[in-house]
mmCIF file of C-alpha atoms in Angstrom:
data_model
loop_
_atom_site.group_PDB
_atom_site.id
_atom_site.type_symbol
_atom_site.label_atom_id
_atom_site.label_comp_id
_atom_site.label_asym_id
_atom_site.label_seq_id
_atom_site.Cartn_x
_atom_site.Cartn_y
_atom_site.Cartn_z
ATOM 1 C CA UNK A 55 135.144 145.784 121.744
ATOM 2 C CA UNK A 56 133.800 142.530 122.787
ATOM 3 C CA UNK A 57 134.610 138.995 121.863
ATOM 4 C CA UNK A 58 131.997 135.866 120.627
ATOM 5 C CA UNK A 59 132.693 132.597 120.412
ATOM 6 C CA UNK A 60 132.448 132.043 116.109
ATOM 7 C CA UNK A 61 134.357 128.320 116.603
ATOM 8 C CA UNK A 62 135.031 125.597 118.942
ATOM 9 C CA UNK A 63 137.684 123.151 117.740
ATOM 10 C CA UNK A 64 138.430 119.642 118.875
ATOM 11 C CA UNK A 65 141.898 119.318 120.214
ATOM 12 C CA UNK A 66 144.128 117.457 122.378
ATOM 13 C CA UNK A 67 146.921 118.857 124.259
ATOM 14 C CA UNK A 68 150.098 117.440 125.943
ATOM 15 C CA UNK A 69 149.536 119.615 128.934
ATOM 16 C CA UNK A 70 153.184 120.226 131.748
ATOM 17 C CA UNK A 71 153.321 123.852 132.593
ATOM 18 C CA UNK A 72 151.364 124.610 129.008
ATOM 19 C CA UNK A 73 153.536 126.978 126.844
ATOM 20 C CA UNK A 74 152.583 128.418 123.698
ATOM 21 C CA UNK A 75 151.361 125.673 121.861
ATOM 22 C CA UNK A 76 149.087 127.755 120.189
ATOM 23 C CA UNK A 77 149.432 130.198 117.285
ATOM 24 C CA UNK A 78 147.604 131.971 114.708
ATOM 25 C CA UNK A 79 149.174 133.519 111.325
ATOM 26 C CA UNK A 80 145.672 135.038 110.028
ATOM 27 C CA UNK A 81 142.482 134.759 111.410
ATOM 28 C CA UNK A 82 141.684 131.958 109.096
ATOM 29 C CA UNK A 83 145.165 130.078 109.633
ATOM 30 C CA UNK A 84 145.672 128.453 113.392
ATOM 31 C CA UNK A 85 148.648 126.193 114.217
ATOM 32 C CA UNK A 86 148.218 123.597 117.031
ATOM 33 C CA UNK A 87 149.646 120.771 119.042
ATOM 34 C CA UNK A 88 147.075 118.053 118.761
ATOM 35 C CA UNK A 89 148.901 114.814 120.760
ATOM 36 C CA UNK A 90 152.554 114.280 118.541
ATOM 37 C CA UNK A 91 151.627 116.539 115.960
ATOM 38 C CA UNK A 92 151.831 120.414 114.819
ATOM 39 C CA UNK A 93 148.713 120.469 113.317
ATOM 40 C CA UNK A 94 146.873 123.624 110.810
ATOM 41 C CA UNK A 95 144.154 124.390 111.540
ATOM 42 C CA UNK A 96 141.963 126.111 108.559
ATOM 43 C CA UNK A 97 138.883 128.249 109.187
ATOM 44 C CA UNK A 98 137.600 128.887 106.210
ATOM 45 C CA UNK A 99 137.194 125.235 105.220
ATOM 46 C CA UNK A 100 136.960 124.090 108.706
ATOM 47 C CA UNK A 101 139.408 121.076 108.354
ATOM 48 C CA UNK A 102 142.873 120.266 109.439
ATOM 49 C CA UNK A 103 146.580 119.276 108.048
ATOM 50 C CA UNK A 104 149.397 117.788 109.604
ATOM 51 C CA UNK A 105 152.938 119.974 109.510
ATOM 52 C CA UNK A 106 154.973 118.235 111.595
ATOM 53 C CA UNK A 107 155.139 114.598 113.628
ATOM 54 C CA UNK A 108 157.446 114.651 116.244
ATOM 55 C CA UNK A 109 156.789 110.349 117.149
ATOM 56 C CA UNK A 110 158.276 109.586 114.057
ATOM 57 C CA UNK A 111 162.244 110.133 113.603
ATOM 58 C CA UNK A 112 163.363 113.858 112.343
ATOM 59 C CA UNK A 113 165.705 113.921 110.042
ATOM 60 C CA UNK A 114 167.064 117.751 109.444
ATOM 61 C CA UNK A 115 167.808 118.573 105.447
ATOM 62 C CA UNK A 116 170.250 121.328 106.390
ATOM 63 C CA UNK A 117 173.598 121.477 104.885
ATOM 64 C CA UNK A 118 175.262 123.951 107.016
ATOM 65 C CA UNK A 119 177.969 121.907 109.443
ATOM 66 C CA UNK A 120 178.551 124.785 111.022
ATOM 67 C CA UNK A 121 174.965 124.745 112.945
ATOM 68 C CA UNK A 122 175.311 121.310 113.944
ATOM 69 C CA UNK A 123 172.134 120.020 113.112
ATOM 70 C CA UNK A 124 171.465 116.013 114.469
ATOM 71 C CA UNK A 125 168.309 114.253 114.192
ATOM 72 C CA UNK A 126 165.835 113.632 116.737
ATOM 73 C CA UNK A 127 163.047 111.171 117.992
ATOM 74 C CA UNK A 128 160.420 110.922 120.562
ATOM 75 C CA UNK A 129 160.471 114.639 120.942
ATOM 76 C CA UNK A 130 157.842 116.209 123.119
ATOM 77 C CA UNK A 131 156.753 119.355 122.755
ATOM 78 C CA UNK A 132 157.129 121.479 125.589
ATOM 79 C CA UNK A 133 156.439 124.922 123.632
ATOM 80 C CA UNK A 134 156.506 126.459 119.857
ATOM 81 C CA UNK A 135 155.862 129.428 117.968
ATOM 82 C CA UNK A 136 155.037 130.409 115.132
ATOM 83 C CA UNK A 137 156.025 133.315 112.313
ATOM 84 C CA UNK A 138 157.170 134.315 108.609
ATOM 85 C CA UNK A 139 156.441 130.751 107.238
ATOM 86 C CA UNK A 140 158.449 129.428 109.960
ATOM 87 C CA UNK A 141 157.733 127.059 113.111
ATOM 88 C CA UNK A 142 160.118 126.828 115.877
ATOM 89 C CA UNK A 143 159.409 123.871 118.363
ATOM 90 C CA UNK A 144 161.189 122.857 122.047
ATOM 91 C CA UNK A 145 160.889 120.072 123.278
ATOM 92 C CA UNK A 146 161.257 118.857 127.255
ATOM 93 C CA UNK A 147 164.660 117.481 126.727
ATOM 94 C CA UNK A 148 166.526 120.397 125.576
ATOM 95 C CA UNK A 149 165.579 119.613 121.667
ATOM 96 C CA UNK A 150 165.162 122.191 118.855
ATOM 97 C CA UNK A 151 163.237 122.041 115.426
ATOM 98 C CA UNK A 152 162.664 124.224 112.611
ATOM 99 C CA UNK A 153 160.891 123.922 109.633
ATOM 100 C CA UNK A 154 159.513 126.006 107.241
ATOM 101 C CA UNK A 155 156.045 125.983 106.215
ATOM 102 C CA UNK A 156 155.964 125.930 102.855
ATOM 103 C CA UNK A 157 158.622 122.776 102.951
ATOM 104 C CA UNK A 158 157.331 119.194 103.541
ATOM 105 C CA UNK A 159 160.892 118.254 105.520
ATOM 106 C CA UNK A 160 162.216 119.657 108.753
ATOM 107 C CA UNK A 161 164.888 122.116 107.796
ATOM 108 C CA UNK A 162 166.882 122.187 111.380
ATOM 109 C CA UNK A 163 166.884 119.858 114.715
ATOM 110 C CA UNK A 164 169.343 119.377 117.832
ATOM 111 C CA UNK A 165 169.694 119.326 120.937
ATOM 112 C CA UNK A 166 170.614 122.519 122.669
ATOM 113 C CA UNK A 167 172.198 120.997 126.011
ATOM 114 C CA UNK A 168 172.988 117.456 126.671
ATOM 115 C CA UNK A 169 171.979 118.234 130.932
ATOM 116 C CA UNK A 170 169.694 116.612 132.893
ATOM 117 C CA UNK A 171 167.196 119.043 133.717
ATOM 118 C CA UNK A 172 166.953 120.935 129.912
ATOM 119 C CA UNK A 173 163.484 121.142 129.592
ATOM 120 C CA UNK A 174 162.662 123.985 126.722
ATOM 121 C CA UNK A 175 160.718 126.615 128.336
ATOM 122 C CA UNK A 176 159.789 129.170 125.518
ATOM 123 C CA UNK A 177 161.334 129.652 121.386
ATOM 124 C CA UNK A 178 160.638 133.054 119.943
ATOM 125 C CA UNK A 179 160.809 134.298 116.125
ATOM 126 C CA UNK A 180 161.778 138.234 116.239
ATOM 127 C CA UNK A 181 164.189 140.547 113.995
ATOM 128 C CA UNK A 182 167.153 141.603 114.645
ATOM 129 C CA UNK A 183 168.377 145.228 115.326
ATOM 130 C CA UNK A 184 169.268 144.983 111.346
ATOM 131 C CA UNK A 185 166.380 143.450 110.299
ATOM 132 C CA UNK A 186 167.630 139.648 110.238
ATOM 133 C CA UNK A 187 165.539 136.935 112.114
ATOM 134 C CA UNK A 188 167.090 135.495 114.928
ATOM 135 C CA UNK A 189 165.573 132.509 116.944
ATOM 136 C CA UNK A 190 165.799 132.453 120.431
ATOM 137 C CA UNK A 191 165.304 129.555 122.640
ATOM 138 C CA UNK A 192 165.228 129.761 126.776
ATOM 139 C CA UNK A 193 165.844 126.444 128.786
ATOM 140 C CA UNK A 194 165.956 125.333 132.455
ATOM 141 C CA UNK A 195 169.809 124.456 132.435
ATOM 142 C CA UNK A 196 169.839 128.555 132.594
ATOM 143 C CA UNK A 197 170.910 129.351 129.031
ATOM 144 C CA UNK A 198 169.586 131.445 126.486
ATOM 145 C CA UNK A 199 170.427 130.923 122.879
ATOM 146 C CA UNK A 200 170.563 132.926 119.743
ATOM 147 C CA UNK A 201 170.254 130.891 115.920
ATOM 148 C CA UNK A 202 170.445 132.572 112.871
ATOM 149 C CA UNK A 203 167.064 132.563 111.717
ATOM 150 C CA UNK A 204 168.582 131.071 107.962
ATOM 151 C CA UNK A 205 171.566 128.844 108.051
ATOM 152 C CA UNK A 206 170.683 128.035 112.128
ATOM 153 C CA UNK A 207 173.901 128.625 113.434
ATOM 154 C CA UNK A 208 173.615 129.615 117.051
ATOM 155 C CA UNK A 209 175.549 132.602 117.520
ATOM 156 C CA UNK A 210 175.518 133.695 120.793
ATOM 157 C CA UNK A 211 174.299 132.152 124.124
ATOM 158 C CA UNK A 212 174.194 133.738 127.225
ATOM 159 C CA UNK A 213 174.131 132.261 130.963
ATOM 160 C CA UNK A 214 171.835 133.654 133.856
ATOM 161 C CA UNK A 215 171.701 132.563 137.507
ATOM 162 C CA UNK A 216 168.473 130.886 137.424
ATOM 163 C CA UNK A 217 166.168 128.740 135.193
ATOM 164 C CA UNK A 218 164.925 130.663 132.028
ATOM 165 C CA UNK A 219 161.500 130.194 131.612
ATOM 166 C CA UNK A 220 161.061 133.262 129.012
ATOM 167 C CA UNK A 221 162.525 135.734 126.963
ATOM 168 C CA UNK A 222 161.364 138.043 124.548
ATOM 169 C CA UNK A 223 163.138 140.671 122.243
ATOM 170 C CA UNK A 224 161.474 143.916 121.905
ATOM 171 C CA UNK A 225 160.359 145.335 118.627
ATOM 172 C CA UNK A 226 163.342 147.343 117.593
ATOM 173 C CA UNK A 227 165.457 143.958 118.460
ATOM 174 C CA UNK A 228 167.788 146.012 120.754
ATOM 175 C CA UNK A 229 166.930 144.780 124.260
ATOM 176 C CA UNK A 230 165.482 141.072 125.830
ATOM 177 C CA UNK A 231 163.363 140.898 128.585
ATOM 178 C CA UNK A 232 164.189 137.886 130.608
ATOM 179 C CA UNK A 233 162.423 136.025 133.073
ATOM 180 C CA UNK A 234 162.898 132.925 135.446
ATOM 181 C CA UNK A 235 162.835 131.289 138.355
ATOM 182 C CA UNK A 236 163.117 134.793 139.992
ATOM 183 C CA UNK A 237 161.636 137.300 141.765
ATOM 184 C CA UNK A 238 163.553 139.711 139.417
ATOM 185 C CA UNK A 239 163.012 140.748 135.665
ATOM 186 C CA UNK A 240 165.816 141.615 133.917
ATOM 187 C CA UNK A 241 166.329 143.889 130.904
ATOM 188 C CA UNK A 242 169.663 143.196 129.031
ATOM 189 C CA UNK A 243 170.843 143.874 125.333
ATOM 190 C CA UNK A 244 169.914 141.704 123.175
ATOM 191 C CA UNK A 245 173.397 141.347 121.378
ATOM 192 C CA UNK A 246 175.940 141.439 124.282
ATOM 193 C CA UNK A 247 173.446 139.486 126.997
ATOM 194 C CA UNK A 248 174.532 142.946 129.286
ATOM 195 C CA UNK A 249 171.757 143.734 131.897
ATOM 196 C CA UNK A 250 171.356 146.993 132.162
ATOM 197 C CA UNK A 251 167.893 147.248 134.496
ATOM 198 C CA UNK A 252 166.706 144.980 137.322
ATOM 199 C CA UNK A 253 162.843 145.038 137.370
ATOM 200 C CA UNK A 254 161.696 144.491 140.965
ATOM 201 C CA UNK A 255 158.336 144.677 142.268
ATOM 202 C CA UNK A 256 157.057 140.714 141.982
ATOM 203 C CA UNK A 257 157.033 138.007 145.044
ATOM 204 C CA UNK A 258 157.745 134.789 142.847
ATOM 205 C CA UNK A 259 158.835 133.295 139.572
ATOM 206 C CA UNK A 260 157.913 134.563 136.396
ATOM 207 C CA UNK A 261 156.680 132.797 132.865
ATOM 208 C CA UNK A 262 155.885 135.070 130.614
ATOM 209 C CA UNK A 263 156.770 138.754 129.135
ATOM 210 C CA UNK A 264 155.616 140.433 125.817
ATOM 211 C CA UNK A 265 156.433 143.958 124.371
ATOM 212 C CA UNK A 266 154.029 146.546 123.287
ATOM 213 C CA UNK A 267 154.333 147.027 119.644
ATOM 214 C CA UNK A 268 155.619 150.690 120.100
ATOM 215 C CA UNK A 269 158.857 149.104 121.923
ATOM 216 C CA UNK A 270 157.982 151.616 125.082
ATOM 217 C CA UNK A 271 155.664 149.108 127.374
ATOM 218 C CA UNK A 272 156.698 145.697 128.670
ATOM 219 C CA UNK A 273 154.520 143.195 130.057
ATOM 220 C CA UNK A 274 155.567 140.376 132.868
ATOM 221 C CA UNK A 275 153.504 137.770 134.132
ATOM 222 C CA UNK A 276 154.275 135.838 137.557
ATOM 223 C CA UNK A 277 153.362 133.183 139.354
ATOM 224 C CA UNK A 278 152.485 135.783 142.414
ATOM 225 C CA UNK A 279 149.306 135.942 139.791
ATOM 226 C CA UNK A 280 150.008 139.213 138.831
ATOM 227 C CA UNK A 281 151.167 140.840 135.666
ATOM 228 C CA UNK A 282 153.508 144.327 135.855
ATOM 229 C CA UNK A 283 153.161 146.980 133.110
ATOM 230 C CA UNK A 284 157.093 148.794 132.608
ATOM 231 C CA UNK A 285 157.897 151.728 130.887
ATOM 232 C CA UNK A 286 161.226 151.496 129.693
ATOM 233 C CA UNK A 287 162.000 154.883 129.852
ATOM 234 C CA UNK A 288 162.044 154.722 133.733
ATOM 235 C CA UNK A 289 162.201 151.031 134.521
ATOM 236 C CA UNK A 290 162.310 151.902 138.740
ATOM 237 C CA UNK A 291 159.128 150.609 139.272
ATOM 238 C CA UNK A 292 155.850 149.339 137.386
ATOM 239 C CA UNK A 293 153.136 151.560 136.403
ATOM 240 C CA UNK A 294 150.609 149.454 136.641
ATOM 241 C CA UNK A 295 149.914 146.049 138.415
ATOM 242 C CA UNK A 296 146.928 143.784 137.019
ATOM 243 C CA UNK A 297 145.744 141.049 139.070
ATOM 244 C CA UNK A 298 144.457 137.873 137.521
ATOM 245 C CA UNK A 299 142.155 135.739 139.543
ATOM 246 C CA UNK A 300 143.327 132.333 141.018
ATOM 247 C CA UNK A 301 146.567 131.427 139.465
ATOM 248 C CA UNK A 302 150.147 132.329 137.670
ATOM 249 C CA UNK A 303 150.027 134.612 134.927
ATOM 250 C CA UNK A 304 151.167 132.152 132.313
ATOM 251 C CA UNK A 305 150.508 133.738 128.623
ATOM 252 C CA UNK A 306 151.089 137.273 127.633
ATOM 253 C CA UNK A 307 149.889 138.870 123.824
ATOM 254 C CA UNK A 308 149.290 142.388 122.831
ATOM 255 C CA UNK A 309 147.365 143.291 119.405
ATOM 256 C CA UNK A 310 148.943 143.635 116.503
ATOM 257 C CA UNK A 311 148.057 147.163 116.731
ATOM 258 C CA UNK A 312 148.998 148.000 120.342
ATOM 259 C CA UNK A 313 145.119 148.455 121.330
ATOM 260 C CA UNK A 314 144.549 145.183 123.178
ATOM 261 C CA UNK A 315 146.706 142.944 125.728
ATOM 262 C CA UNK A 316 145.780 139.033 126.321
ATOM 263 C CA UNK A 317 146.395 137.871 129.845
ATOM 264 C CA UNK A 318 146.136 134.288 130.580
ATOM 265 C CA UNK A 319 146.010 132.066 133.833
ATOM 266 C CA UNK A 320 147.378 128.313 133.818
ATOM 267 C CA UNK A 321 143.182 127.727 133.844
ATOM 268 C CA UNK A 322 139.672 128.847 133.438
ATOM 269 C CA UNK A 323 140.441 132.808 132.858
ATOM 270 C CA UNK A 324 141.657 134.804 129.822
ATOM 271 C CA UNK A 325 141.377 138.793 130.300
ATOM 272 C CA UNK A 326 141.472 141.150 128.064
ATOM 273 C CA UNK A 327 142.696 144.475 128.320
ATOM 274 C CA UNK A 328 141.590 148.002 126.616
ATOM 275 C CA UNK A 329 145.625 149.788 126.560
ATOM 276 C CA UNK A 330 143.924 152.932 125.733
ATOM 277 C CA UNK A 331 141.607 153.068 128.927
ATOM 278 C CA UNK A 332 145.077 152.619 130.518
ATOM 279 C CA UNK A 333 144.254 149.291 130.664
ATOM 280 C CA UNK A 334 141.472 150.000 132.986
ATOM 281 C CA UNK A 335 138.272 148.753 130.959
ATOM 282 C CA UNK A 336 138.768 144.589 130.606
ATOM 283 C CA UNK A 337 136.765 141.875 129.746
ATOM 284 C CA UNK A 338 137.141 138.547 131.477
ATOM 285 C CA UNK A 339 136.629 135.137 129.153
ATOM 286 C CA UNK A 340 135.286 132.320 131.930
ATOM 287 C CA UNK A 341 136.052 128.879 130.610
ATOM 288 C CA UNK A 342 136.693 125.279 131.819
ATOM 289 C CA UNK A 343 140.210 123.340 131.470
ATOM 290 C CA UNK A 344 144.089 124.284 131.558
ATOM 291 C CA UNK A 345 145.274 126.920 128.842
ATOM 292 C CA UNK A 346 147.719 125.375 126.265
ATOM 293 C CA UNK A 347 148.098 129.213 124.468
ATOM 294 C CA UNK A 348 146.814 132.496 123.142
ATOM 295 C CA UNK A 349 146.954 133.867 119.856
ATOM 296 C CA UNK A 350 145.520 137.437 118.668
ATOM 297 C CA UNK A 351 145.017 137.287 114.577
ATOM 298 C CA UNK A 352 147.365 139.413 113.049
ATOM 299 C CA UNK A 353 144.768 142.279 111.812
ATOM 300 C CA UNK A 354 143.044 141.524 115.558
ATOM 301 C CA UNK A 355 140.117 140.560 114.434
ATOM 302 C CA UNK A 356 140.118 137.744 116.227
ATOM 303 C CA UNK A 357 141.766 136.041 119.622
ATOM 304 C CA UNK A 358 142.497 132.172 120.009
ATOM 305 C CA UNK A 359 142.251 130.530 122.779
ATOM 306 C CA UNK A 360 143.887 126.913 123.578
ATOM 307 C CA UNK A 361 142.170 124.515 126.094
ATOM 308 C CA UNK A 362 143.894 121.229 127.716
ATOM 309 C CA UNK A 363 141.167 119.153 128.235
ATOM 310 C CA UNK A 364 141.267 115.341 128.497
ATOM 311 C CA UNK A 365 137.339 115.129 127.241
ATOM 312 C CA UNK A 366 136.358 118.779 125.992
ATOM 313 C CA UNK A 367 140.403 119.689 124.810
ATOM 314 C CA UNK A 368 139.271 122.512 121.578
ATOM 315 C CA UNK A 369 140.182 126.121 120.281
ATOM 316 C CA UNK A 370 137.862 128.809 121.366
ATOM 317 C CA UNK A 371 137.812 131.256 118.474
ATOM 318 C CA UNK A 372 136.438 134.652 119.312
ATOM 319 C CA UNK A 373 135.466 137.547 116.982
ATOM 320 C CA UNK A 374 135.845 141.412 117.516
ATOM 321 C CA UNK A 375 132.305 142.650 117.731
ATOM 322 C CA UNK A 376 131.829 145.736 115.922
ATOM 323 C CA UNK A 377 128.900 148.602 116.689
ATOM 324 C CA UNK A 378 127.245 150.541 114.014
ATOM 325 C CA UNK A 379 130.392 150.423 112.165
ATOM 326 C CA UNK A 380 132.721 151.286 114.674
ATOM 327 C CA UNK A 381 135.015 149.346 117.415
ATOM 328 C CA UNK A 382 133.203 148.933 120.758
ATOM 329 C CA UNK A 383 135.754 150.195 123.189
ATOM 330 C CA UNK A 384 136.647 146.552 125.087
ATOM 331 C CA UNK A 385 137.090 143.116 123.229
#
């Protein structure tokens, strides 16, 4: 399969180790950080909507007491995501917001830790093991935290010996990869924080991690500029190591459909791997300016690509080319 540009979208980015500040719900539908604001972006029509201004004051409409919710201002972004009609940003003080799309207020905000040093590193959406949504938000002051995806009560937290800078919950919900300022992986359950595997093979800290959709594969990107491919079924060493070309392996995505893997650098290269070559057929995607996030559509037609630029900041939208009717074998 191979990939063509179809759109290039202004955009400006608040660029500081760039996490995630990219996401797309359909391959018409792309959300964005454009300056203060979550922005949506919409293809068809080719114009723009504002979801959410963090430079004004954020007032949260929840009535649950029990999640604590406190309003906010001056947040900056540090990363987001996006998911079932919610958004979940961090910002670089240790703040939290939610809000759902399809509701003009924001529904939840606080701040997670009151330390000095409590920049947000990554937010995730994912189920639980019984089919709940849970959101989970990683932060430099160690901590990992677990809010009910409804009422945003945070359930469970979880301490680590180093500075979280990711973690991600595998398919089935059962087990969290996390990742930090590290050498070492870890593998724990995602409901008693227990680690129950030590992934060792990478020389420096790590930033990002993503799960094959079949629950069996897990990805880890490092700033050794590397990413390791683990089977969970024998998590003693990687299977496969793929090297990027100048810097950290920042951004991690596989397909919707398990065929493709997105592996980004902090700038200039995006490559894509074929998982059914055994991730040996790739194509590289050479462009100019720091990566502020990836984002395969959901039916993988298409693959977003963020760029922090001060002058040509814009979304790179490519296409999956098809042949005679069928898939060419590399995007």
């Amino acid at each position: 399969m191979v990939l063509v540009v179809v759109t290039n979208l202004p955009a400006t980015f608040f660029c500081l180790k760039l996490r995630n500040l990219l996401w797309a719900t359909s391959k018409h539908d792309v959300y964005l950080l454009q300056n203060s604001s979550v922005m949506h972006w919409f293809a068809l029509c080719k114009r723009s909507k504002e979801v959410l201004n963090v430079a004004r004051p954020i007032v949260p409409t929840t009535k649950c007491l029990q999640s604590l919710p406190e309003p906010l201002s001056r947040v900056q972004i540090s990363t987001m995501c996006v998911k079932d009609n919610l958004l979940v940003a961090g910002g670089f003080h240790g703040e939290l917001i939610c809000k759902y799309l399809n509701q003009q207020d924001v529904a939840f905000s606080t701040k997670v830790t009151m330390e000095e040093n409590a920049i947000t590193n990554s937010v995730d959406i994912c189920n639980s093991p019984s089919g709940s949504k849970w959101v989970i938000i990683s932060n430099n002051d160690a901590q990992i935290r677990f809010y009910d995806a409804t009422n945003f009560v945070c359930f469970n937290q979880f301490r680590f010996p180093w500075s979280v800078n990711n973690a991600s919950v595998s398919p089935n919900g059962k087990l969290m990869a996390v990742l930090g300022d590290s050498a070492e992986c870890l593998v724990s359950e995602s409901h008693t924080g227990k680690v129950i595997s030590t992934l060792k093979g990478h020389s420096d800290y790590s930033f990002a991690s993503a799960w094959h959709p079949d629950g069996r594969i897990l990805a880890t990107g490092n700033q050794d500029t590397t990413c390791r491919l683990w089977d969970i079924r024998n998590m003693s060493q990687s299977f496969e190591v793929l090297k990027g070309n100048m810097g950290a392996i920042r951004g991690l995505k596989f397909s919707s459909d398990g065929r493709f893997m997105a592996m980004a650098e902090p700038a200039d290269f995006v490559h894509i791997f074929d998982t059914k070559s055994w991730y040996e057929k790739a194509q590289e995607i050479d462009l100019f300016g720091e990566i502020a996030g990836i984002s395969f559509s959901p039916d993988t037609e298409g693959l977003f690509i963020g760029v922090a630029d001060r002058m040509y900041g814009s979304v790179l939208e490519f296409s999956r080319r098809h042949h005679n009717g069928n898939l060419e074998p590399i995007y």
